[in-house]
PDB file of C-alpha atoms in Angstrom:
ATOM      1  CA  MET A 141       7.433   3.738 -19.006  1.00 88.00           C
ATOM      2  CA  ILE A 142       4.000   2.246 -18.732  1.00 95.00           C
ATOM      3  CA  GLU A 143       0.721   4.143 -18.960  1.00 96.00           C
ATOM      4  CA  VAL A 144      -2.691   2.360 -18.616  1.00 96.00           C
ATOM      5  CA  LYS A 145      -5.765   4.336 -19.056  1.00 96.00           C
ATOM      6  CA  ASN A 146      -9.269   2.848 -18.669  1.00 96.00           C
ATOM      7  CA  LEU A 147      -8.243  -0.684 -19.460  1.00 96.00           C
ATOM      8  CA  THR A 148     -11.062  -3.226 -19.985  1.00 95.00           C
ATOM      9  CA  PHE A 149     -11.051  -6.801 -21.231  1.00 94.00           C
ATOM     10  CA  SER A 150     -13.774  -9.485 -21.635  1.00 92.00           C
ATOM     11  CA  TYR A 151     -13.266 -13.175 -22.374  1.00 89.00           C
ATOM     12  CA  SER A 152     -16.995 -13.304 -23.214  1.00 82.00           C
ATOM     13  CA  LYS A 153     -20.164 -11.311 -22.925  1.00 76.00           C
ATOM     14  CA  ASP A 154     -20.727 -12.734 -19.409  1.00 79.00           C
ATOM     15  CA  LYS A 155     -17.092 -12.762 -18.254  1.00 84.00           C
ATOM     16  CA  GLN A 156     -15.464  -9.256 -18.038  1.00 88.00           C
ATOM     17  CA  ALA A 157     -11.999  -9.593 -16.521  1.00 92.00           C
ATOM     18  CA  LEU A 158     -10.880  -6.010 -16.291  1.00 94.00           C
ATOM     19  CA  HIS A 159     -13.089  -3.023 -15.368  1.00 94.00           C
ATOM     20  CA  GLY A 160     -11.268   0.219 -16.450  1.00 94.00           C
ATOM     21  CA  LEU A 161      -7.845  -0.026 -14.833  1.00 95.00           C
ATOM     22  CA  GLY A 162      -5.690   2.954 -14.761  1.00 96.00           C
ATOM     23  CA  PHE A 163      -2.038   3.318 -13.591  1.00 96.00           C
ATOM     24  CA  THR A 164       1.443   4.393 -14.607  1.00 96.00           C
ATOM     25  CA  VAL A 165       4.801   2.911 -13.959  1.00 97.00           C
ATOM     26  CA  GLU A 166       7.814   5.248 -13.924  1.00 95.00           C
ATOM     27  CA  ASP A 167      11.175   4.721 -15.609  1.00 95.00           C
ATOM     28  CA  GLY A 168      13.374   2.683 -13.297  1.00 95.00           C
ATOM     29  CA  GLU A 169      10.585   1.795 -10.908  1.00 97.00           C
ATOM     30  CA  ILE A 170       9.988  -1.639  -9.423  1.00 97.00           C
ATOM     31  CA  PHE A 171       6.188  -1.921  -9.550  1.00 97.00           C
ATOM     32  CA  GLY A 172       4.310  -4.717  -7.900  1.00 96.00           C
ATOM     33  CA  PHE A 173       0.910  -5.885  -9.222  1.00 95.00           C
ATOM     34  CA  LEU A 174      -0.809  -8.075  -6.641  1.00 92.00           C
ATOM     35  CA  GLY A 175      -3.972  -9.974  -6.583  1.00 87.00           C
ATOM     36  CA  PRO A 176      -5.576 -13.365  -5.860  1.00 84.00           C
ATOM     37  CA  ASN A 177      -6.053 -15.982  -8.489  1.00 82.00           C
ATOM     38  CA  GLY A 178      -8.717 -14.925 -11.028  1.00 83.00           C
ATOM     39  CA  SER A 179      -8.318 -11.184 -10.090  1.00 86.00           C
ATOM     40  CA  GLY A 180      -7.234 -10.093 -13.535  1.00 89.00           C
ATOM     41  CA  LYS A 181      -3.454  -9.584 -12.969  1.00 88.00           C
ATOM     42  CA  SER A 182      -2.299 -12.290 -15.404  1.00 88.00           C
ATOM     43  CA  THR A 183      -4.710 -10.828 -18.065  1.00 91.00           C
ATOM     44  CA  THR A 184      -3.278  -7.367 -17.460  1.00 94.00           C
ATOM     45  CA  GLN A 185       0.213  -8.622 -17.889  1.00 92.00           C
ATOM     46  CA  LYS A 186      -0.584 -10.546 -21.038  1.00 91.00           C
ATOM     47  CA  ILE A 187      -2.017  -7.293 -22.487  1.00 93.00           C
ATOM     48  CA  LEU A 188       1.054  -5.222 -21.471  1.00 93.00           C
ATOM     49  CA  THR A 189       3.471  -7.709 -23.072  1.00 90.00           C
ATOM     50  CA  GLY A 190       1.420  -7.695 -26.306  1.00 87.00           C
ATOM     51  CA  MET A 191       0.267 -11.379 -25.955  1.00 87.00           C
ATOM     52  CA  LEU A 192      -3.412 -10.534 -25.630  1.00 89.00           C
ATOM     53  CA  LYS A 193      -5.388  -8.314 -28.044  1.00 90.00           C
ATOM     54  CA  GLY A 194      -8.889  -7.088 -28.219  1.00 90.00           C
ATOM     55  CA  TYR A 195      -8.815  -4.914 -24.998  1.00 93.00           C
ATOM     56  CA  GLY A 196     -10.544  -1.583 -24.399  1.00 93.00           C
ATOM     57  CA  GLY A 197      -8.828   1.599 -23.241  1.00 94.00           C
ATOM     58  CA  GLN A 198      -5.202   2.717 -23.920  1.00 94.00           C
ATOM     59  CA  VAL A 199      -1.940   0.992 -23.043  1.00 95.00           C
ATOM     60  CA  SER A 200       1.412   2.771 -23.747  1.00 93.00           C
ATOM     61  CA  LEU A 201       4.891   1.335 -23.286  1.00 93.00           C
ATOM     62  CA  PHE A 202       8.067   3.425 -24.000  1.00 90.00           C
ATOM     63  CA  ARG A 203       5.517   6.261 -24.656  1.00 89.00           C
ATOM     64  CA  GLN A 204       4.043   4.450 -27.677  1.00 89.00           C
ATOM     65  CA  ASP A 205       0.570   3.018 -27.883  1.00 91.00           C
ATOM     66  CA  ILE A 206       1.050  -0.801 -28.190  1.00 89.00           C
ATOM     67  CA  SER A 207      -1.973  -1.338 -30.375  1.00 85.00           C
ATOM     68  CA  ALA A 208      -0.135   0.644 -33.243  1.00 82.00           C
ATOM     69  CA  ILE A 209       3.148  -1.221 -32.868  1.00 78.00           C
ATOM     70  CA  ARG A 210       4.123  -3.720 -35.610  1.00 72.00           C
ATOM     71  CA  GLY A 211       7.906  -4.090 -35.629  1.00 74.00           C
ATOM     72  CA  LEU A 212      10.198  -6.386 -33.675  1.00 80.00           C
ATOM     73  CA  GLU A 213      12.285  -3.538 -32.281  1.00 81.00           C
ATOM     74  CA  PHE A 214       9.575  -2.733 -29.664  1.00 81.00           C
ATOM     75  CA  PHE A 215       9.389  -6.251 -28.233  1.00 82.00           C
ATOM     76  CA  GLN A 216      13.148  -6.551 -28.306  1.00 89.00           C
ATOM     77  CA  LYS A 217      13.354  -4.052 -25.471  1.00 92.00           C
ATOM     78  CA  ILE A 218      11.097  -6.381 -23.246  1.00 93.00           C
ATOM     79  CA  GLY A 219      12.142  -9.350 -20.970  1.00 94.00           C
ATOM     80  CA  VAL A 220       9.705 -11.645 -19.533  1.00 94.00           C
ATOM     81  CA  LEU A 221       9.904 -14.292 -16.832  1.00 93.00           C
ATOM     82  CA  PHE A 222       6.801 -16.341 -17.032  1.00 86.00           C
ATOM     83  CA  GLU A 223       5.221 -18.090 -13.955  1.00 81.00           C
ATOM     84  CA  PHE A 224       5.892 -21.553 -15.677  1.00 80.00           C
ATOM     85  CA  PRO A 225       9.238 -22.254 -17.380  1.00 78.00           C
ATOM     86  CA  TYR A 226       8.746 -22.046 -21.106  1.00 85.00           C
ATOM     87  CA  LEU A 227      12.039 -23.954 -21.912  1.00 93.00           C
ATOM     88  CA  TYR A 228      12.898 -26.725 -24.270  1.00 93.00           C
ATOM     89  CA  ALA A 229      13.033 -29.609 -21.837  1.00 93.00           C
ATOM     90  CA  ASN A 230      15.476 -31.802 -23.860  1.00 94.00           C
ATOM     91  CA  LEU A 231      18.007 -28.947 -24.505  1.00 95.00           C
ATOM     92  CA  SER A 232      20.594 -27.901 -21.830  1.00 95.00           C
ATOM     93  CA  ALA A 233      20.465 -24.586 -20.142  1.00 95.00           C
ATOM     94  CA  VAL A 234      23.206 -23.212 -22.377  1.00 95.00           C
ATOM     95  CA  ASP A 235      21.540 -24.365 -25.611  1.00 96.00           C
ATOM     96  CA  ASN A 236      18.189 -22.968 -24.489  1.00 96.00           C
ATOM     97  CA  LEU A 237      19.746 -19.595 -23.669  1.00 96.00           C
ATOM     98  CA  ASN A 238      21.868 -19.514 -26.884  1.00 95.00           C
ATOM     99  CA  TYR A 239      18.736 -20.262 -28.872  1.00 95.00           C
ATOM    100  CA  PHE A 240      16.629 -17.536 -27.232  1.00 94.00           C
ATOM    101  CA  ALA A 241      19.457 -15.015 -27.359  1.00 95.00           C
ATOM    102  CA  SER A 242      19.663 -15.567 -31.222  1.00 93.00           C
ATOM    103  CA  PHE A 243      16.258 -13.604 -31.484  1.00 91.00           C
ATOM    104  CA  TYR A 244      18.057 -10.468 -30.493  1.00 92.00           C
ATOM    105  CA  PRO A 245      20.757  -8.248 -32.132  1.00 92.00           C
ATOM    106  CA  LYS A 246      24.204  -9.509 -31.242  1.00 92.00           C
ATOM    107  CA  GLU A 247      25.299  -6.140 -29.579  1.00 92.00           C
ATOM    108  CA  GLN A 248      22.310  -6.403 -27.205  1.00 93.00           C
ATOM    109  CA  ARG A 249      22.881  -9.897 -25.897  1.00 94.00           C
ATOM    110  CA  ARG A 250      24.442 -10.779 -22.591  1.00 95.00           C
ATOM    111  CA  ASP A 251      26.938 -13.532 -22.128  1.00 95.00           C
ATOM    112  CA  VAL A 252      25.180 -16.741 -21.337  1.00 95.00           C
ATOM    113  CA  GLY A 253      27.867 -18.212 -19.212  1.00 94.00           C
ATOM    114  CA  GLU A 254      28.171 -14.983 -17.115  1.00 95.00           C
ATOM    115  CA  LEU A 255      24.409 -14.867 -16.557  1.00 95.00           C
ATOM    116  CA  LEU A 256      24.240 -18.498 -15.325  1.00 95.00           C
ATOM    117  CA  GLU A 257      27.203 -17.886 -12.996  1.00 95.00           C
ATOM    118  CA  MET A 258      25.454 -14.784 -11.581  1.00 96.00           C
ATOM    119  CA  LEU A 259      22.355 -16.768 -11.001  1.00 96.00           C
ATOM    120  CA  GLU A 260      24.310 -19.550  -9.277  1.00 95.00           C
ATOM    121  CA  PHE A 261      23.326 -22.262 -11.725  1.00 94.00           C
ATOM    122  CA  LYS A 262      25.124 -25.470 -10.795  1.00 92.00           C
ATOM    123  CA  PRO A 263      27.981 -26.085 -13.204  1.00 92.00           C
ATOM    124  CA  ASP A 264      27.417 -29.794 -13.290  1.00 90.00           C
ATOM    125  CA  PHE A 265      24.019 -29.282 -15.012  1.00 90.00           C
ATOM    126  CA  LEU A 266      25.231 -26.746 -17.695  1.00 90.00           C
ATOM    127  CA  LYS A 267      25.126 -29.437 -20.469  1.00 87.00           C
ATOM    128  CA  LYS A 268      22.403 -31.610 -19.087  1.00 92.00           C
ATOM    129  CA  PRO A 269      18.777 -31.401 -20.313  1.00 95.00           C
ATOM    130  CA  VAL A 270      16.813 -28.944 -18.285  1.00 93.00           C
ATOM    131  CA  SER A 271      14.285 -31.712 -17.569  1.00 93.00           C
ATOM    132  CA  SER A 272      16.925 -33.206 -15.230  1.00 93.00           C
ATOM    133  CA  CYS A 273      17.139 -29.925 -13.187  1.00 92.00           C
ATOM    134  CA  SER A 274      15.327 -29.066 -10.053  1.00 92.00           C
ATOM    135  CA  LYS A 275      12.555 -26.524 -10.131  1.00 92.00           C
ATOM    136  CA  GLY A 276      14.898 -23.886  -8.583  1.00 92.00           C
ATOM    137  CA  MET A 277      17.587 -24.591 -11.267  1.00 93.00           C
ATOM    138  CA  ARG A 278      15.006 -24.264 -14.054  1.00 94.00           C
ATOM    139  CA  GLN A 279      13.846 -20.963 -12.510  1.00 94.00           C
ATOM    140  CA  ARG A 280      17.459 -19.729 -12.740  1.00 95.00           C
ATOM    141  CA  VAL A 281      17.463 -20.596 -16.522  1.00 95.00           C
ATOM    142  CA  SER A 282      14.048 -18.909 -17.005  1.00 95.00           C
ATOM    143  CA  MET A 283      15.476 -15.821 -15.286  1.00 96.00           C
ATOM    144  CA  ALA A 284      18.514 -15.909 -17.434  1.00 96.00           C
ATOM    145  CA  ARG A 285      16.260 -16.188 -20.481  1.00 96.00           C
ATOM    146  CA  ALA A 286      14.487 -12.806 -19.398  1.00 96.00           C
ATOM    147  CA  LEU A 287      17.745 -11.110 -18.859  1.00 97.00           C
ATOM    148  CA  VAL A 288      19.820 -12.401 -21.885  1.00 96.00           C
ATOM    149  CA  SER A 289      18.444  -9.602 -24.171  1.00 94.00           C
ATOM    150  CA  ASN A 290      19.441  -6.821 -21.600  1.00 95.00           C
ATOM    151  CA  PRO A 291      15.884  -5.548 -21.635  1.00 95.00           C
ATOM    152  CA  GLN A 292      14.796  -2.054 -20.690  1.00 95.00           C
ATOM    153  CA  LEU A 293      11.481  -3.344 -19.397  1.00 96.00           C
ATOM    154  CA  LEU A 294      11.326  -6.564 -17.348  1.00 96.00           C
ATOM    155  CA  PHE A 295       8.178  -8.401 -16.626  1.00 96.00           C
ATOM    156  CA  LEU A 296       8.530 -10.933 -13.797  1.00 95.00           C
ATOM    157  CA  ASP A 297       5.662 -13.346 -12.900  1.00 92.00           C
ATOM    158  CA  GLU A 298       6.284 -15.006  -9.492  1.00 90.00           C
ATOM    159  CA  PRO A 299      10.072 -14.502  -9.802  1.00 92.00           C
ATOM    160  CA  THR A 300      11.115 -16.396  -6.600  1.00 91.00           C
ATOM    161  CA  SER A 301       8.680 -19.424  -7.168  1.00 88.00           C
ATOM    162  CA  GLY A 302      10.484 -22.676  -6.466  1.00 87.00           C
ATOM    163  CA  LEU A 303      13.482 -21.050  -4.867  1.00 92.00           C
ATOM    164  CA  ASP A 304      14.918 -21.805  -1.407  1.00 93.00           C
ATOM    165  CA  PRO A 305      15.372 -18.791   0.844  1.00 93.00           C
ATOM    166  CA  SER A 306      19.045 -18.169  -0.190  1.00 94.00           C
ATOM    167  CA  GLY A 307      17.880 -18.281  -3.907  1.00 94.00           C
ATOM    168  CA  ALA A 308      15.032 -15.898  -3.188  1.00 94.00           C
ATOM    169  CA  VAL A 309      17.523 -13.418  -1.693  1.00 95.00           C
ATOM    170  CA  LEU A 310      19.808 -13.854  -4.733  1.00 96.00           C
ATOM    171  CA  PHE A 311      16.891 -13.107  -7.063  1.00 96.00           C
ATOM    172  CA  ARG A 312      15.954  -9.967  -5.139  1.00 95.00           C
ATOM    173  CA  LYS A 313      19.512  -8.789  -5.214  1.00 96.00           C
ATOM    174  CA  ILE A 314      19.684  -9.231  -9.088  1.00 96.00           C
ATOM    175  CA  ILE A 315      16.298  -7.537  -9.614  1.00 96.00           C
ATOM    176  CA  GLU A 316      17.643  -4.504  -7.576  1.00 96.00           C
ATOM    177  CA  GLN A 317      20.820  -4.577  -9.608  1.00 95.00           C
ATOM    178  CA  GLU A 318      18.714  -4.440 -12.895  1.00 95.00           C
ATOM    179  CA  ARG A 319      16.865  -1.557 -11.483  1.00 95.00           C
ATOM    180  CA  LYS A 320      20.102   0.331 -10.644  1.00 94.00           C
ATOM    181  CA  LYS A 321      20.983  -0.052 -14.363  1.00 93.00           C
ATOM    182  CA  GLY A 322      17.842   1.895 -15.268  1.00 94.00           C
ATOM    183  CA  THR A 323      15.608  -1.191 -16.036  1.00 96.00           C
ATOM    184  CA  THR A 324      11.918  -0.769 -15.219  1.00 97.00           C
ATOM    185  CA  VAL A 325      10.494  -3.918 -13.469  1.00 97.00           C
ATOM    186  CA  PHE A 326       6.759  -4.930 -13.286  1.00 97.00           C
ATOM    187  CA  VAL A 327       6.384  -7.827 -10.762  1.00 95.00           C
ATOM    188  CA  THR A 328       3.242  -9.931 -10.323  1.00 92.00           C
ATOM    189  CA  THR A 329       3.470 -12.160  -7.219  1.00 87.00           C
ATOM    190  CA  HIS A 330       1.796 -13.798  -4.287  1.00 84.00           C
ATOM    191  CA  ASN A 331       4.932 -13.367  -2.293  1.00 86.00           C
ATOM    192  CA  MET A 332       4.293 -10.499   0.156  1.00 87.00           C
ATOM    193  CA  MET A 333       7.944 -10.497   1.265  1.00 88.00           C
ATOM    194  CA  ASP A 334       9.113 -10.010  -2.249  1.00 90.00           C
ATOM    195  CA  ALA A 335       6.620  -7.122  -2.805  1.00 92.00           C
ATOM    196  CA  ASP A 336       7.551  -5.599   0.542  1.00 92.00           C
ATOM    197  CA  LEU A 337      11.249  -5.726   0.090  1.00 92.00           C
ATOM    198  CA  LEU A 338      11.472  -5.006  -3.656  1.00 93.00           C
ATOM    199  CA  CYS A 339       8.721  -2.753  -4.822  1.00 95.00           C
ATOM    200  CA  ASP A 340       8.718   1.033  -4.906  1.00 96.00           C
ATOM    201  CA  ARG A 341       4.944   0.962  -5.201  1.00 97.00           C
ATOM    202  CA  VAL A 342       2.348  -1.861  -5.253  1.00 96.00           C
ATOM    203  CA  ALA A 343      -1.109  -2.056  -6.758  1.00 95.00           C
ATOM    204  CA  PHE A 344      -3.848  -4.318  -5.395  1.00 93.00           C
ATOM    205  CA  ILE A 345      -6.247  -5.723  -7.966  1.00 92.00           C
ATOM    206  CA  SER A 346      -9.509  -7.653  -7.045  1.00 90.00           C
ATOM    207  CA  ASN A 347     -12.183  -8.811  -9.450  1.00 89.00           C
ATOM    208  CA  GLY A 348     -10.753  -6.788 -12.294  1.00 91.00           C
ATOM    209  CA  ASN A 349     -10.647  -3.520 -10.275  1.00 93.00           C
ATOM    210  CA  LEU A 350      -7.780  -1.500  -8.912  1.00 93.00           C
ATOM    211  CA  VAL A 351      -8.516  -1.215  -5.133  1.00 92.00           C
ATOM    212  CA  ALA A 352      -5.247   0.411  -3.834  1.00 92.00           C
ATOM    213  CA  LEU A 353      -2.038   1.790  -4.991  1.00 94.00           C
ATOM    214  CA  ASP A 354       0.800   3.258  -2.980  1.00 94.00           C
ATOM    215  CA  THR A 355       4.155   2.512  -1.586  1.00 94.00           C
ATOM    216  CA  PRO A 356       4.186  -0.642   0.799  1.00 92.00           C
ATOM    217  CA  LYS A 357       5.380   1.654   3.633  1.00 90.00           C
ATOM    218  CA  GLN A 358       2.598   4.236   3.274  1.00 90.00           C
ATOM    219  CA  LEU A 359      -0.087   1.497   2.928  1.00 88.00           C
ATOM    220  CA  LYS A 360       1.048   0.032   6.175  1.00 84.00           C
ATOM    221  CA  GLU A 361       1.612   3.329   8.038  1.00 81.00           C
ATOM    222  CA  LYS A 362      -1.818   4.880   7.229  1.00 78.00           C
ATOM    223  CA  ASN A 363      -3.616   1.931   8.506  1.00 76.00           C
ATOM    224  CA  SER A 364      -1.500   1.361  11.561  1.00 75.00           C
ATOM    225  CA  ASN A 365      -3.106   1.518  15.040  1.00 73.00           C
ATOM    226  CA  HIS A 366       0.011   3.319  16.304  1.00 76.00           C
ATOM    227  CA  GLN A 367       0.568   1.012  19.280  1.00 79.00           C
ATOM    228  CA  VAL A 368       3.570  -0.996  20.430  1.00 82.00           C
ATOM    229  CA  VAL A 369       3.844  -4.111  22.494  1.00 87.00           C
ATOM    230  CA  ILE A 370       6.428  -4.005  25.223  1.00 88.00           C
ATOM    231  CA  GLU A 371       7.678  -7.285  26.873  1.00 91.00           C
ATOM    232  CA  TYR A 372       9.462  -6.629  30.242  1.00 88.00           C
ATOM    233  CA  LEU A 373      10.526  -8.293  33.498  1.00 91.00           C
ATOM    234  CA  TYR A 374       9.168  -7.033  36.838  1.00 88.00           C
ATOM    235  CA  ARG A 375       9.635  -8.692  40.111  1.00 87.00           C
ATOM    236  CA  GLY A 376      10.928 -11.797  38.409  1.00 87.00           C
ATOM    237  CA  LYS A 377       7.852 -12.153  36.196  1.00 90.00           C
ATOM    238  CA  ARG A 378       7.710 -11.651  32.406  1.00 91.00           C
ATOM    239  CA  GLU A 379       4.924  -9.154  31.547  1.00 88.00           C
ATOM    240  CA  THR A 380       3.450  -7.794  28.224  1.00 90.00           C
ATOM    241  CA  LYS A 381       1.840  -4.306  27.918  1.00 85.00           C
ATOM    242  CA  THR A 382       0.416  -2.465  24.833  1.00 86.00           C
ATOM    243  CA  ILE A 383       0.626   1.237  24.782  1.00 83.00           C
ATOM    244  CA  GLU A 384       0.232   4.095  22.272  1.00 81.00           C
ATOM    245  CA  VAL A 385       3.367   5.235  20.426  1.00 79.00           C
ATOM    246  CA  LEU A 386       2.946   8.805  21.888  1.00 77.00           C
ATOM    247  CA  GLU A 387       3.187   7.268  25.359  1.00 79.00           C
ATOM    248  CA  LEU A 388       6.429   5.661  24.528  1.00 75.00           C
ATOM    249  CA  GLU A 389       7.830   8.861  23.106  1.00 75.00           C
ATOM    250  CA  ALA A 390       7.201  10.427  26.629  1.00 77.00           C
ATOM    251  CA  GLY A 391       9.059   7.557  28.247  1.00 80.00           C
ATOM    252  CA  ILE A 392       8.098   4.227  29.791  1.00 83.00           C
ATOM    253  CA  SER A 393       5.880   5.184  32.722  1.00 81.00           C
ATOM    254  CA  PHE A 394       4.947   1.830  34.219  1.00 83.00           C
ATOM    255  CA  ALA A 395       7.147  -0.053  36.701  1.00 85.00           C
ATOM    256  CA  HIS A 396       9.643  -2.427  35.154  1.00 86.00           C
ATOM    257  CA  ASP A 397      13.056  -3.930  35.994  1.00 83.00           C
ATOM    258  CA  GLU A 398      14.081  -4.895  32.460  1.00 87.00           C
ATOM    259  CA  ILE A 399      12.798  -4.193  28.979  1.00 88.00           C
ATOM    260  CA  ILE A 400      13.056  -7.394  26.903  1.00 88.00           C
ATOM    261  CA  SER A 401      11.538  -6.242  23.602  1.00 89.00           C
ATOM    262  CA  ILE A 402       9.472  -3.638  21.898  1.00 85.00           C
ATOM    263  CA  HIS A 403       7.456  -4.397  18.817  1.00 79.00           C
ATOM    264  CA  SER A 404       5.360  -2.050  16.742  1.00 77.00           C
ATOM    265  CA  GLN A 405       1.858  -3.171  15.793  1.00 73.00           C
ATOM    266  CA  GLU A 406       2.185  -2.094  12.233  1.00 78.00           C
ATOM    267  CA  PRO A 407       0.040  -4.223   9.905  1.00 81.00           C
ATOM    268  CA  THR A 408       1.738  -6.372   7.303  1.00 83.00           C
ATOM    269  CA  LEU A 409       1.333  -5.913   3.528  1.00 87.00           C
ATOM    270  CA  GLU A 410      -0.789  -9.110   3.382  1.00 84.00           C
ATOM    271  CA  ASP A 411      -3.084  -7.609   6.186  1.00 84.00           C
ATOM    272  CA  MET A 412      -3.509  -4.511   3.954  1.00 86.00           C
ATOM    273  CA  PHE A 413      -4.413  -6.692   0.916  1.00 83.00           C
ATOM    274  CA  ILE A 414      -7.094  -8.507   2.889  1.00 85.00           C
ATOM    275  CA  GLN A 415      -8.356  -5.217   4.308  1.00 83.00           C
ATOM    276  CA  TYR A 416      -8.810  -3.730   0.873  1.00 82.00           C
ATOM    277  CA  THR A 417     -10.144  -6.586  -0.986  1.00 77.00           C
ATOM    278  CA  GLY A 418     -11.632  -8.982   1.734  1.00 74.00           C
ATOM    279  CA  ARG A 419      -9.658 -11.861   0.117  1.00 63.00           C
ATOM    280  CA  GLY A 420      -6.395 -13.627   0.790  1.00 55.00           C
ATOM    281  CA  LEU A 421      -3.690 -14.055  -1.890  1.00 51.00           C
ATOM    282  CA  SER A 422      -4.506 -17.779  -2.619  1.00 50.00           C
TER     283      SER A 422
END
């Protein structure tokens, strides 16, 4: 679905943003692209969506080199959720979506009302200007805008931004439903829970370089110290002991009256990002 080879980009002679990125995204994959602010992830996404020209290297979407594409048909296959809601503030959610839907062939469009219902948009705000909506409600309209064309390739920039926990769970469920339909999803995010729960693979980018690419599970497992922490009661006292996983497989050898909990010491995805880049995701 996406193939990137030796991708470079410079904003000026003294400001090179990308240093030869290379990766592929398979059909039907949810691919996470993670990096701190200024790392080059937004630049990469703008190139992939055709918004930014003048890059070096090769970028192919749908097995076509995007530098050679001129027609609208190519871009009608793509849906984009921007980090900031590009909506007409004085129009209602319904009017915004009907306007954006008009850019696509009629047989391709999804029903606006059904989309908003699926995204749990509050019915009381359907005909009110989106400027009167909360950030979470505007995010729902923005997601509906990305989905209204029934895209084959979906770019999501911070998809759960502004949502409460239940809203974030809903969005992750919807993204997974899109993937089950065969949609390929490219996610850029700072939210490690989203990346860990959603993505088949994640790429870490830092200072315009790709520093790691693997499944979240494998990234964590190959950097695990293979230890577990056991909390237990012994002679009326609560105790904690750290042991190797192999010791646990052989059975709990130390004296105890009751096991309270057993926790693995597997690192988090954010731990892995900091390890590979030396920087947090802020």
